[in-house]
PDB file of C-alpha atoms and ligand atoms in Angstrom:
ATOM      1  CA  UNK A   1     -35.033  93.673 117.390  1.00 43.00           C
ATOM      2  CA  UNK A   2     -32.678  94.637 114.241  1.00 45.00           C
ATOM      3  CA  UNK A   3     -33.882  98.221 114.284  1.00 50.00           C
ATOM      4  CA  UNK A   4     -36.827 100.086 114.722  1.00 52.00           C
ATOM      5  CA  UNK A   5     -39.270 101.532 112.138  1.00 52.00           C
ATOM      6  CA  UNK A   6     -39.938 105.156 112.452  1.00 48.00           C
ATOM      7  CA  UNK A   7     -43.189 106.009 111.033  1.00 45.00           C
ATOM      8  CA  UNK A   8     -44.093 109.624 110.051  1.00 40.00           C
ATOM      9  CA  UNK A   9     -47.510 110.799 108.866  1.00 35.00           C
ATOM     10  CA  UNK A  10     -48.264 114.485 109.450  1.00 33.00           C
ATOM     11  CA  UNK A  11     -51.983 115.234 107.950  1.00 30.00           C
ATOM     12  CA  UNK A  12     -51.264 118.527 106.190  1.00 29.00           C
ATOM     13  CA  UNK A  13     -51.865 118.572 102.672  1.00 31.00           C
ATOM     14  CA  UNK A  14     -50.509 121.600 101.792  1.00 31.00           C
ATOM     15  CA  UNK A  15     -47.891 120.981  99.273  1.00 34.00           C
ATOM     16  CA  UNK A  16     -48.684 120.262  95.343  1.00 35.00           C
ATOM     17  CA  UNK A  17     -48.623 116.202  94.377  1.00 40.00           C
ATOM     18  CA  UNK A  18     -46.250 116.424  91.372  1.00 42.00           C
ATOM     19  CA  UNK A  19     -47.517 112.133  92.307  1.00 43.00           C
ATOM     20  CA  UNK A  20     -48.851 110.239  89.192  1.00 47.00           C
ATOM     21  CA  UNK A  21     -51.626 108.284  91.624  1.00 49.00           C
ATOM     22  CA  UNK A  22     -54.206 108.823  94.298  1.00 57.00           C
ATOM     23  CA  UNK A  23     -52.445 106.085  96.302  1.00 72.00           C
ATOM     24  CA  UNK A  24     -51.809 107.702  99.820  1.00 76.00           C
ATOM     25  CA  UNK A  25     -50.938 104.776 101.804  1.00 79.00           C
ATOM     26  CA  UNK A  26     -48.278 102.347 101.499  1.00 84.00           C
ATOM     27  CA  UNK A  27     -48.550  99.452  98.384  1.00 90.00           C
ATOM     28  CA  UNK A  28     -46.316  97.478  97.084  1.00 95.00           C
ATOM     29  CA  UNK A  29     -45.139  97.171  93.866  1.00 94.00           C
ATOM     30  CA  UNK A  30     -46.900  94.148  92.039  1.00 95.00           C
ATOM     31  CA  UNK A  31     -44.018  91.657  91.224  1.00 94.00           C
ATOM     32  CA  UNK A  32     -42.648  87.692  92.225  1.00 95.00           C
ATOM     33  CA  UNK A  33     -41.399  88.968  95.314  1.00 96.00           C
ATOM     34  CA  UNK A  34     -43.339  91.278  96.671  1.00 95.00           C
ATOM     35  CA  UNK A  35     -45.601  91.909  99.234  1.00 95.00           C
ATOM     36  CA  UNK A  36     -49.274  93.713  99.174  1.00 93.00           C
ATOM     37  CA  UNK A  37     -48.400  96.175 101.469  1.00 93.00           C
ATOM     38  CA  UNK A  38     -44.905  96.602 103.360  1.00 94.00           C
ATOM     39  CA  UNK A  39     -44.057  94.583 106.819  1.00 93.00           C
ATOM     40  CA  UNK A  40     -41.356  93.706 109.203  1.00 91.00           C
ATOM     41  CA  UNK A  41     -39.639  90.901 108.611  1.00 75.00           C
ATOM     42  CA  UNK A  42     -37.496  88.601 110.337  1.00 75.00           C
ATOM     43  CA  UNK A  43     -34.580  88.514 108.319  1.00 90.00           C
ATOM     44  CA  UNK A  44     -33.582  89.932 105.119  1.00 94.00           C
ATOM     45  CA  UNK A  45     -29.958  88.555 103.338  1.00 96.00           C
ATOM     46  CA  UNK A  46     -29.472  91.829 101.756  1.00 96.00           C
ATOM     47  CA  UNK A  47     -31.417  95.367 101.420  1.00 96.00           C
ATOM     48  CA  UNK A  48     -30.761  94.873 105.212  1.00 94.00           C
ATOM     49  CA  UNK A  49     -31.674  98.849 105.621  1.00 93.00           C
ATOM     50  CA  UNK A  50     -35.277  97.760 104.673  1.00 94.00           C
ATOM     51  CA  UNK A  51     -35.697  95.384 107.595  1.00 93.00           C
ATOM     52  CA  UNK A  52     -37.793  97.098 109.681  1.00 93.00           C
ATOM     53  CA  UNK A  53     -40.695  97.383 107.177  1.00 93.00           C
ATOM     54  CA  UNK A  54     -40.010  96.335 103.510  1.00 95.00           C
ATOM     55  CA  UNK A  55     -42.484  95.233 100.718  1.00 96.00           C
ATOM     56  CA  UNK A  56     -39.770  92.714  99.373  1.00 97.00           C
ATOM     57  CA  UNK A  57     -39.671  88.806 100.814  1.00 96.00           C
ATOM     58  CA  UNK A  58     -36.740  86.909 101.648  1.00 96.00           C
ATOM     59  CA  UNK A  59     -35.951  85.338  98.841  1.00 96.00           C
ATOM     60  CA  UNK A  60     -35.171  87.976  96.869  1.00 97.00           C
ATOM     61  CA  UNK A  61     -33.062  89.422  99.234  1.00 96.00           C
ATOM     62  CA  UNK A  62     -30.337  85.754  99.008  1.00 97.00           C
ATOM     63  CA  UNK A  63     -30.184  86.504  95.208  1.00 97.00           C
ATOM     64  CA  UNK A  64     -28.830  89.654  95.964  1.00 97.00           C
ATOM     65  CA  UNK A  65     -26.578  88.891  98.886  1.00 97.00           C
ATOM     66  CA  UNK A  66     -24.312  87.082  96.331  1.00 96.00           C
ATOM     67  CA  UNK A  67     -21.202  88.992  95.346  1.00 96.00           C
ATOM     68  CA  UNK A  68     -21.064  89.659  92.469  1.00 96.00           C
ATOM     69  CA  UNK A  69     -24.719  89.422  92.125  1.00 96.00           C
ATOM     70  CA  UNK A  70     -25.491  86.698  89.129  1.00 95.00           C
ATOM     71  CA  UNK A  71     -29.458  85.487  88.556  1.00 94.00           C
ATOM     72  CA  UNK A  72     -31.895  87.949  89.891  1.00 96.00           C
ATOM     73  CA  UNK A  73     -35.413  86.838  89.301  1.00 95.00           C
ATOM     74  CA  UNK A  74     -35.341  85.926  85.598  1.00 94.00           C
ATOM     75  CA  UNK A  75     -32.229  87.845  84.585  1.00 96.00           C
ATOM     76  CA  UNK A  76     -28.454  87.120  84.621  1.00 96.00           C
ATOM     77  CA  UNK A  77     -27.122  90.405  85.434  1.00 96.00           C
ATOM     78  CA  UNK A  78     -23.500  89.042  84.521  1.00 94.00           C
ATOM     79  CA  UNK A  79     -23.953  88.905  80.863  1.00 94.00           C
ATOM     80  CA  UNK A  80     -20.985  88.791  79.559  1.00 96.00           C
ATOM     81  CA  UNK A  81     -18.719  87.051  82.513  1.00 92.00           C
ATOM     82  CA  UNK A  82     -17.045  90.760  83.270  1.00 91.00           C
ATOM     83  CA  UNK A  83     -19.464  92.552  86.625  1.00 96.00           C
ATOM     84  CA  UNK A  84     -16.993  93.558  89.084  1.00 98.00           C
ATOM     85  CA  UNK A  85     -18.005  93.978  92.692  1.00 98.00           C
ATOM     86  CA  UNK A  86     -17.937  97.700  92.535  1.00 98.00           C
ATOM     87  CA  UNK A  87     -20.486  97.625  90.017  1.00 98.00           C
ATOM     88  CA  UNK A  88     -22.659  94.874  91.379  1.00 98.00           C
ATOM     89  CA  UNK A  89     -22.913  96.834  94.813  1.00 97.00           C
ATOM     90  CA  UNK A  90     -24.642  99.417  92.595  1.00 98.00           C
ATOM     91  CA  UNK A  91     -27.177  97.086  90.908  1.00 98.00           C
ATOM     92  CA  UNK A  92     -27.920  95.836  94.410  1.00 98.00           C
ATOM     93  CA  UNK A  93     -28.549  99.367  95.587  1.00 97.00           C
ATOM     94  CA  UNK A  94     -30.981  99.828  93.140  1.00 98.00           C
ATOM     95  CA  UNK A  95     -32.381  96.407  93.326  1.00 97.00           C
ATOM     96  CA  UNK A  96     -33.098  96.775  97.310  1.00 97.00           C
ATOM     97  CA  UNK A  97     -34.682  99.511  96.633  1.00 97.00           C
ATOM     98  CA  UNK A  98     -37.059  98.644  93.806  1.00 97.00           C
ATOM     99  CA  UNK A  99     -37.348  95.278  94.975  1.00 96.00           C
ATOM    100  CA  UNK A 100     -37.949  96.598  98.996  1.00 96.00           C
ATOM    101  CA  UNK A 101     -38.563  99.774  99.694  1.00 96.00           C
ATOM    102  CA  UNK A 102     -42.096 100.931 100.648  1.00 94.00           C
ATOM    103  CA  UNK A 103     -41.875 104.522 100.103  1.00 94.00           C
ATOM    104  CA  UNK A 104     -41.844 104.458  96.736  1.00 95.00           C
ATOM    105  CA  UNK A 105     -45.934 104.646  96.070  1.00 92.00           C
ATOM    106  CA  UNK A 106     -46.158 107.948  94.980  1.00 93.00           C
ATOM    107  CA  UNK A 107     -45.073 106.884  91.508  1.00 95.00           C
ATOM    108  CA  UNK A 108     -46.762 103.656  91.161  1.00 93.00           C
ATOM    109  CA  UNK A 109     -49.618 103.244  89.088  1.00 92.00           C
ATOM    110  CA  UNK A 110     -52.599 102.631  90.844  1.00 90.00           C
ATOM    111  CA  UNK A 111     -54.345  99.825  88.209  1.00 90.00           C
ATOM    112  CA  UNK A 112     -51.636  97.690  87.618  1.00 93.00           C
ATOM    113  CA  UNK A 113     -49.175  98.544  90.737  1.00 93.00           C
ATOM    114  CA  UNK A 114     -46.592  99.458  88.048  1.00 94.00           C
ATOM    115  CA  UNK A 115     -43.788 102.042  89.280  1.00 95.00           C
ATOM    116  CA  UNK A 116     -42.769 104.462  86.444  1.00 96.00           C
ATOM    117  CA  UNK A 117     -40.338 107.470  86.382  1.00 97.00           C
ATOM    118  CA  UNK A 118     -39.050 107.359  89.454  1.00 97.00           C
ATOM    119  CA  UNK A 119     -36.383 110.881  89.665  1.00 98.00           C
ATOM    120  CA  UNK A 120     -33.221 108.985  90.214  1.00 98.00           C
ATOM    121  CA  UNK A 121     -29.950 111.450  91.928  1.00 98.00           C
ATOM    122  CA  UNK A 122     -27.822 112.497  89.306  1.00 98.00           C
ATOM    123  CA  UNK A 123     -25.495 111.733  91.614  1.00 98.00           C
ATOM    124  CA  UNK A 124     -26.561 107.793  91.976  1.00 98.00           C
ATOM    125  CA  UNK A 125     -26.665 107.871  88.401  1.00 98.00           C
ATOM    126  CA  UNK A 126     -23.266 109.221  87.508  1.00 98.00           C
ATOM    127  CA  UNK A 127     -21.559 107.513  90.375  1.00 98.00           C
ATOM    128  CA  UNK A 128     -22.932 104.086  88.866  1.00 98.00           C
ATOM    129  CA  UNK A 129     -21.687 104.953  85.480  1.00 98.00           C
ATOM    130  CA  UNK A 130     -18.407 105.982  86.268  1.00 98.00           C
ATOM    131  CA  UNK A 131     -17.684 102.859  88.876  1.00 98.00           C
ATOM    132  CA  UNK A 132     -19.018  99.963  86.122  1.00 98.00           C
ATOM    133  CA  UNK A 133     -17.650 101.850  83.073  1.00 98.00           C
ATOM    134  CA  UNK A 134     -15.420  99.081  82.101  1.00 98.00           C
ATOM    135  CA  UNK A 135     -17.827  96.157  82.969  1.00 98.00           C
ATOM    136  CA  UNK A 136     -19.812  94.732  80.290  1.00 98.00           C
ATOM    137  CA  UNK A 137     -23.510  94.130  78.891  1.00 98.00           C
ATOM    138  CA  UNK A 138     -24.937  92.223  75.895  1.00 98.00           C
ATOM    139  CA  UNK A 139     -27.868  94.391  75.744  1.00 98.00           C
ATOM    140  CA  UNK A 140     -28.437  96.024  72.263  1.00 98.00           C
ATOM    141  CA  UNK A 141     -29.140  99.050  71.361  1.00 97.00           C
ATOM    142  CA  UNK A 142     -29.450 102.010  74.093  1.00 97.00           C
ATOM    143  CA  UNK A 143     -28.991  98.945  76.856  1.00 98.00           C
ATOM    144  CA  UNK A 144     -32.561  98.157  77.876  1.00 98.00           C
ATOM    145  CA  UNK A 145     -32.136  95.382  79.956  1.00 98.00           C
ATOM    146  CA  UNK A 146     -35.935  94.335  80.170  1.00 96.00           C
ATOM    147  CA  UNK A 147     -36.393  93.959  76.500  1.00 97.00           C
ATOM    148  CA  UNK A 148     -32.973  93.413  75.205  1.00 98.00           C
ATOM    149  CA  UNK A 149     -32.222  90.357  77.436  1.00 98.00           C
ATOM    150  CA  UNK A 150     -33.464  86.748  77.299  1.00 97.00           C
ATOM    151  CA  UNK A 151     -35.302  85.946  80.775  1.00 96.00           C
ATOM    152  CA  UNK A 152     -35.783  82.622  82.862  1.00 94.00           C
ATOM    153  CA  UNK A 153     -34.959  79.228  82.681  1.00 94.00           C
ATOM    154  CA  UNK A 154     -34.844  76.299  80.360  1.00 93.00           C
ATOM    155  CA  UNK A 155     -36.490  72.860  80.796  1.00 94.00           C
ATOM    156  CA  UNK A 156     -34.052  71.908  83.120  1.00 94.00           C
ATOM    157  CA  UNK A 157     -33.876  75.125  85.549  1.00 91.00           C
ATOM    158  CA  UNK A 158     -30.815  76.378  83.966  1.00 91.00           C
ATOM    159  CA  UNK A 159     -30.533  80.195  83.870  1.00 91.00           C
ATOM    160  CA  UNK A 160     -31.057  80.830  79.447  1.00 95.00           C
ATOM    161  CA  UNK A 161     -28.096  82.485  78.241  1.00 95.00           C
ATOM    162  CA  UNK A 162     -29.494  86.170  78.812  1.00 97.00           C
ATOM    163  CA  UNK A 163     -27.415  87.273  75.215  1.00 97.00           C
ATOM    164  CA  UNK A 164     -29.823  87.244  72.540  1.00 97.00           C
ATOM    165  CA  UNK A 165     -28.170  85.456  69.335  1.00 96.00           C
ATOM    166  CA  UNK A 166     -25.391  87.764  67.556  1.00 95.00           C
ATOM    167  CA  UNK A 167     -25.266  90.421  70.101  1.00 96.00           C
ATOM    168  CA  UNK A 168     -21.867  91.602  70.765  1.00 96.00           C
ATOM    169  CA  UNK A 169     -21.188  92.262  74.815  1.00 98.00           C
ATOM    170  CA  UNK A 170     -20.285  96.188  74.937  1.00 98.00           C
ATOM    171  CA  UNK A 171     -18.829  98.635  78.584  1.00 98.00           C
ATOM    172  CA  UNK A 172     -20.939 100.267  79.948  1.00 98.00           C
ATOM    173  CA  UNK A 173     -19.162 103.376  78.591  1.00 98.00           C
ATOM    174  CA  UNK A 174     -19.931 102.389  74.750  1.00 98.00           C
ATOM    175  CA  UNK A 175     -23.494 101.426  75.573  1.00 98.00           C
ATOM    176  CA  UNK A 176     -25.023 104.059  77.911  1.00 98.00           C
ATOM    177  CA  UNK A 177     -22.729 106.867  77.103  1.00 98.00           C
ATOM    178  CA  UNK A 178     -23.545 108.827  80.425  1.00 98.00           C
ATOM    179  CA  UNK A 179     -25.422 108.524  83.672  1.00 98.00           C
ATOM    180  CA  UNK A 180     -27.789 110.153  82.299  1.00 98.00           C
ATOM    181  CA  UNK A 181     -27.992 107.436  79.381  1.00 98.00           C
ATOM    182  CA  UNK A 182     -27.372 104.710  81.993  1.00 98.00           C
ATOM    183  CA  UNK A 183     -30.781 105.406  84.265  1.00 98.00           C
ATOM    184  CA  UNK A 184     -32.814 106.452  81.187  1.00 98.00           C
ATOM    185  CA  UNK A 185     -32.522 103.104  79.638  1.00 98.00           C
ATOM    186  CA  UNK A 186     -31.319 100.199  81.432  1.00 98.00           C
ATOM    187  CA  UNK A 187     -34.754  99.474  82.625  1.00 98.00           C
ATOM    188  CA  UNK A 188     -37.064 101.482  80.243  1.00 97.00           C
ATOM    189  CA  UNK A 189     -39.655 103.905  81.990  1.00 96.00           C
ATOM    190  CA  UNK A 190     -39.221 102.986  85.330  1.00 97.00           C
ATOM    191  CA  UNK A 191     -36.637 105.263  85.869  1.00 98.00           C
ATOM    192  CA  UNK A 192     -35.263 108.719  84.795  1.00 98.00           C
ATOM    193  CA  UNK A 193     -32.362 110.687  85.678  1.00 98.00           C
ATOM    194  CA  UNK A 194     -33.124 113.840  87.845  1.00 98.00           C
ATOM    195  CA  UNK A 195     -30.725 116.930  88.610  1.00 98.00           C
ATOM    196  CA  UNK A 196     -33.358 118.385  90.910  1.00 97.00           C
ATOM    197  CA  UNK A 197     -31.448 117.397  94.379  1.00 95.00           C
ATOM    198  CA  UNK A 198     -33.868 118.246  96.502  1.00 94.00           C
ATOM    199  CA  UNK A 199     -36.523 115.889  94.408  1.00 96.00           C
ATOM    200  CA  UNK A 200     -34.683 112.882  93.549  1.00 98.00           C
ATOM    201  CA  UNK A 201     -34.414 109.633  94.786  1.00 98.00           C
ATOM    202  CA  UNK A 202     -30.459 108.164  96.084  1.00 98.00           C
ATOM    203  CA  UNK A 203     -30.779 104.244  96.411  1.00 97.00           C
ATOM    204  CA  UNK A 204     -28.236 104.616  98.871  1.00 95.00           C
ATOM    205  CA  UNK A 205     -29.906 106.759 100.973  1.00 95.00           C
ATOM    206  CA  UNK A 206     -33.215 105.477 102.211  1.00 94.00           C
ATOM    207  CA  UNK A 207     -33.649 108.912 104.739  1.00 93.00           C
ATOM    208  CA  UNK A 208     -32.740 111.053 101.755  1.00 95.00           C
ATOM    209  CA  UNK A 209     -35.794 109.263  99.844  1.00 96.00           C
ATOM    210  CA  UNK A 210     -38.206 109.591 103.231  1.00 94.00           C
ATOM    211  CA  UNK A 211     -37.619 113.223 103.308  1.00 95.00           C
ATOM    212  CA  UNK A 212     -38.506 113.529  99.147  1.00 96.00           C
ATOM    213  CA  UNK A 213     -41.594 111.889  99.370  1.00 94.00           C
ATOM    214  CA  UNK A 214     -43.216 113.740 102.730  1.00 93.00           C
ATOM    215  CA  UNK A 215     -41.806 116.511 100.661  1.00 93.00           C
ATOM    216  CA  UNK A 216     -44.572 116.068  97.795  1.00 90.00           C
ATOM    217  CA  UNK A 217     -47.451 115.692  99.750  1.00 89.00           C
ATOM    218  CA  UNK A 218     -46.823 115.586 103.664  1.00 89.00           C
ATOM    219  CA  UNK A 219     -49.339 113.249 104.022  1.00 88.00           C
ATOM    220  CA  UNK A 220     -47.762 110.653 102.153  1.00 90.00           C
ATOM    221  CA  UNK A 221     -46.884 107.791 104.944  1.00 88.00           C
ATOM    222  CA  UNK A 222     -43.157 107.078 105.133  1.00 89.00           C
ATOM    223  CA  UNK A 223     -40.698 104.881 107.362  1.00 88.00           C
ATOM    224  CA  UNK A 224     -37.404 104.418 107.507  1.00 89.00           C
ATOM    225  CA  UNK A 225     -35.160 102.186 109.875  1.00 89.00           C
ATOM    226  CA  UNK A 226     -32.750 103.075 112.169  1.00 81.00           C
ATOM    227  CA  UNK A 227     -29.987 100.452 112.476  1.00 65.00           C
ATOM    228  CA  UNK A 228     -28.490 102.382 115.771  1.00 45.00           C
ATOM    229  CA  UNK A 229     -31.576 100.328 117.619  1.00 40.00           C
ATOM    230  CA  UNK A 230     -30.050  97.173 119.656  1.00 33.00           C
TER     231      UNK A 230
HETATM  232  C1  NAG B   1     -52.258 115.486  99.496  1.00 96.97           C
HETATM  233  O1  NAG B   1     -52.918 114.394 100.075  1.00 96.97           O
HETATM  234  C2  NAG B   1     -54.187 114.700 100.612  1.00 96.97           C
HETATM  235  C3  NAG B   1     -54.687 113.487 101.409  1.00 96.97           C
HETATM  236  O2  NAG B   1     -54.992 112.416 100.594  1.00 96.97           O
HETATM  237  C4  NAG B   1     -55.112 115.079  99.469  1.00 96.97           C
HETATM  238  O3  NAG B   1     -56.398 115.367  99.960  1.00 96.97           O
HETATM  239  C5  NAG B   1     -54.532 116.306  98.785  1.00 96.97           C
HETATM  240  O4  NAG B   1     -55.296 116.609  97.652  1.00 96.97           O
HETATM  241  C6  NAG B   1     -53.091 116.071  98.347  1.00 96.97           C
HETATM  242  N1  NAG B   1     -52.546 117.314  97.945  1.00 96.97           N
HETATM  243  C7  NAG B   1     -52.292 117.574  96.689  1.00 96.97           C
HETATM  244  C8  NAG B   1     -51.799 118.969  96.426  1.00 96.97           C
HETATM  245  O5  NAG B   1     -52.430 116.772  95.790  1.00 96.97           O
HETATM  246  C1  NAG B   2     -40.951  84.384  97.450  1.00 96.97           C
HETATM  247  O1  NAG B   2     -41.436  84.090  98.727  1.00 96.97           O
HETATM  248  C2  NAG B   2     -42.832  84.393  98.904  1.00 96.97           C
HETATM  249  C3  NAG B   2     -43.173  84.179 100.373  1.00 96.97           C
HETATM  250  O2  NAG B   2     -42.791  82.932 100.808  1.00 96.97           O
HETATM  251  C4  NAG B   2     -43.674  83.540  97.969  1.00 96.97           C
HETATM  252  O3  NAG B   2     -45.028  83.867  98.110  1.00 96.97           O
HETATM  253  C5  NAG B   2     -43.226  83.843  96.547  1.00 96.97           C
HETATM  254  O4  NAG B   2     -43.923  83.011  95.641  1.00 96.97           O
HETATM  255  C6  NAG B   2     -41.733  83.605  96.385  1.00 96.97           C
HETATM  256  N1  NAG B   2     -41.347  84.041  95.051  1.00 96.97           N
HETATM  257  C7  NAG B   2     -40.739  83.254  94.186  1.00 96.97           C
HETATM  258  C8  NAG B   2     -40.541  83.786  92.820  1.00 96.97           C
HETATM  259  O5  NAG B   2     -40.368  82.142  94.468  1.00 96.97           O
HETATM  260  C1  NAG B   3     -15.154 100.670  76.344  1.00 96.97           C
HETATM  261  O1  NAG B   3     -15.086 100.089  75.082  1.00 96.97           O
HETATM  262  C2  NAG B   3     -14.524 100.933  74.091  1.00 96.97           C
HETATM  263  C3  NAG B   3     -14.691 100.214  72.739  1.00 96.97           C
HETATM  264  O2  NAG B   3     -14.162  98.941  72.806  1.00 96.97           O
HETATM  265  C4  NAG B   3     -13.070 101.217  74.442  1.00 96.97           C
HETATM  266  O3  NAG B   3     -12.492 102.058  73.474  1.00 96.97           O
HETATM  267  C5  NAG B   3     -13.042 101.891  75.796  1.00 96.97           C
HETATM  268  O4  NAG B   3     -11.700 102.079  76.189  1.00 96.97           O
HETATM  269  C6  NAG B   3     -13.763 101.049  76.830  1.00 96.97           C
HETATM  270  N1  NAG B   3     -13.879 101.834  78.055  1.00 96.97           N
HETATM  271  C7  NAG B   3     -13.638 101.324  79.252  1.00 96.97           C
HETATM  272  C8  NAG B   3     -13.774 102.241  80.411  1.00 96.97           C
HETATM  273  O5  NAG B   3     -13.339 100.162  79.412  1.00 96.97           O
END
């Protein structure tokens, strides 16, 4: 086996649920690639650190093993022919771990399986700013990539041309301003920038985000995997 899924559930629910939901067990976002509820799975391309148990399929996982990443679902995340590799690593963080991770329940939505707010690191956030500065977007505005973009395909399959008519491309530096600006508004609500360290969640660090959740109510069901497992 990859690696081996360490479960934790410890039925003590003493701590306050700062949660939006009274989901308690392990859902999946809804979206094209996920799952109901999180599983092994044989083989993931990327968001390899979710193998052990991820609500993600594989085919999500071969859009973002490409370097730098281009068409993920519906959206060309190299608007404007300028995403270095640097900066596409960070996308793909954050991409595994919206896309796969199944610890991320306690701010879903329990009618429509939506996540929303999820405390992203300061840290995450400024580090992403800082290492795609210089790349570029075409979305308007404060940079909201899920309405400021076009989406999908045309009649033959092609990607569209994700610029929307007479939008200039902009850095990242001109169009988020900060980290802070950066996770507020490149993909509307579902995230929000968070300088409480011991609350937030790093997309890079998938223990880190184990430890948050039990954190808010221990009997929140977590895993993580351990890659040190033959
Ligand atoms: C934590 O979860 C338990 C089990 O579902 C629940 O009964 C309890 O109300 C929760 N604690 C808080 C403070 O929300
Ligand atoms: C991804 O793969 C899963 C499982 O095979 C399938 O159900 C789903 O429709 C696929 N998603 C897309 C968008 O092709
Ligand atoms: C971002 O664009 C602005 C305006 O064109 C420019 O002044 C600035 O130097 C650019 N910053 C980076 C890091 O490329």
């Amino acid at each position: 086996m990859f690696c081996k899924i360490t479960v934790v559930t410890i039925l003590l629910g003493l701590f306050a649920n700062h949660g939006r939901s009274a989901l308690m067990s392990p859902t999946c976002p809804r979206g094209d690639y996920q799952k109901e509820s999180p599983s092994g799975q044989e083989h993931l391309a990327a968001c390899k650190q979710y193998t052990c148990n991820s609500c993600c399929f594989e085919n999500i996982t071969t859009q973002l093993a490409i370097m730098p990443i281009q068409q993920v679902g519906k959206l060309n995340y190299n608007q404007c022919d300028k995403l270095t590799d640097a900066c596409s690593t960070q996308h793909t963080y954050l991409q595994c771990l919206y896309q796969c991770s199944p610890n991320l329940y306690p701010w879903m939505i329990e009618s429509t399986r939506k996540l929303i707010a999820i405390p992203l690191c300061a840290s995450f956030c400024d580090q992403w700013f800082m290492t795609c500065s210089a790349d570029m977007t075409c979305a308007p505005g404060e940079g909201n990539w899920k309405t400021g973009l076009n989406k999908g395909f045309d009649a033959s399959g092609n990607p569209v041309n994700p610029c929307k008519p007479g939008v200039m491309c902009r850095n990242y530096t001109e169009t988020y301003g900060s980290g802070e600006g950066l996770c507020n508004n490149i993909w509307g609500t579902l995230f929000k920038y968070s300088t409480d360290t011991k609350n937030c969640i790093d997309p890079s660090n998938p223990t880190h985000n184990s430890e948050v959740v039990k954190s808010i109510n221990s009997s929140y069901t977590t895993s993580i995997c351990s890659k040190t497992e033959g």
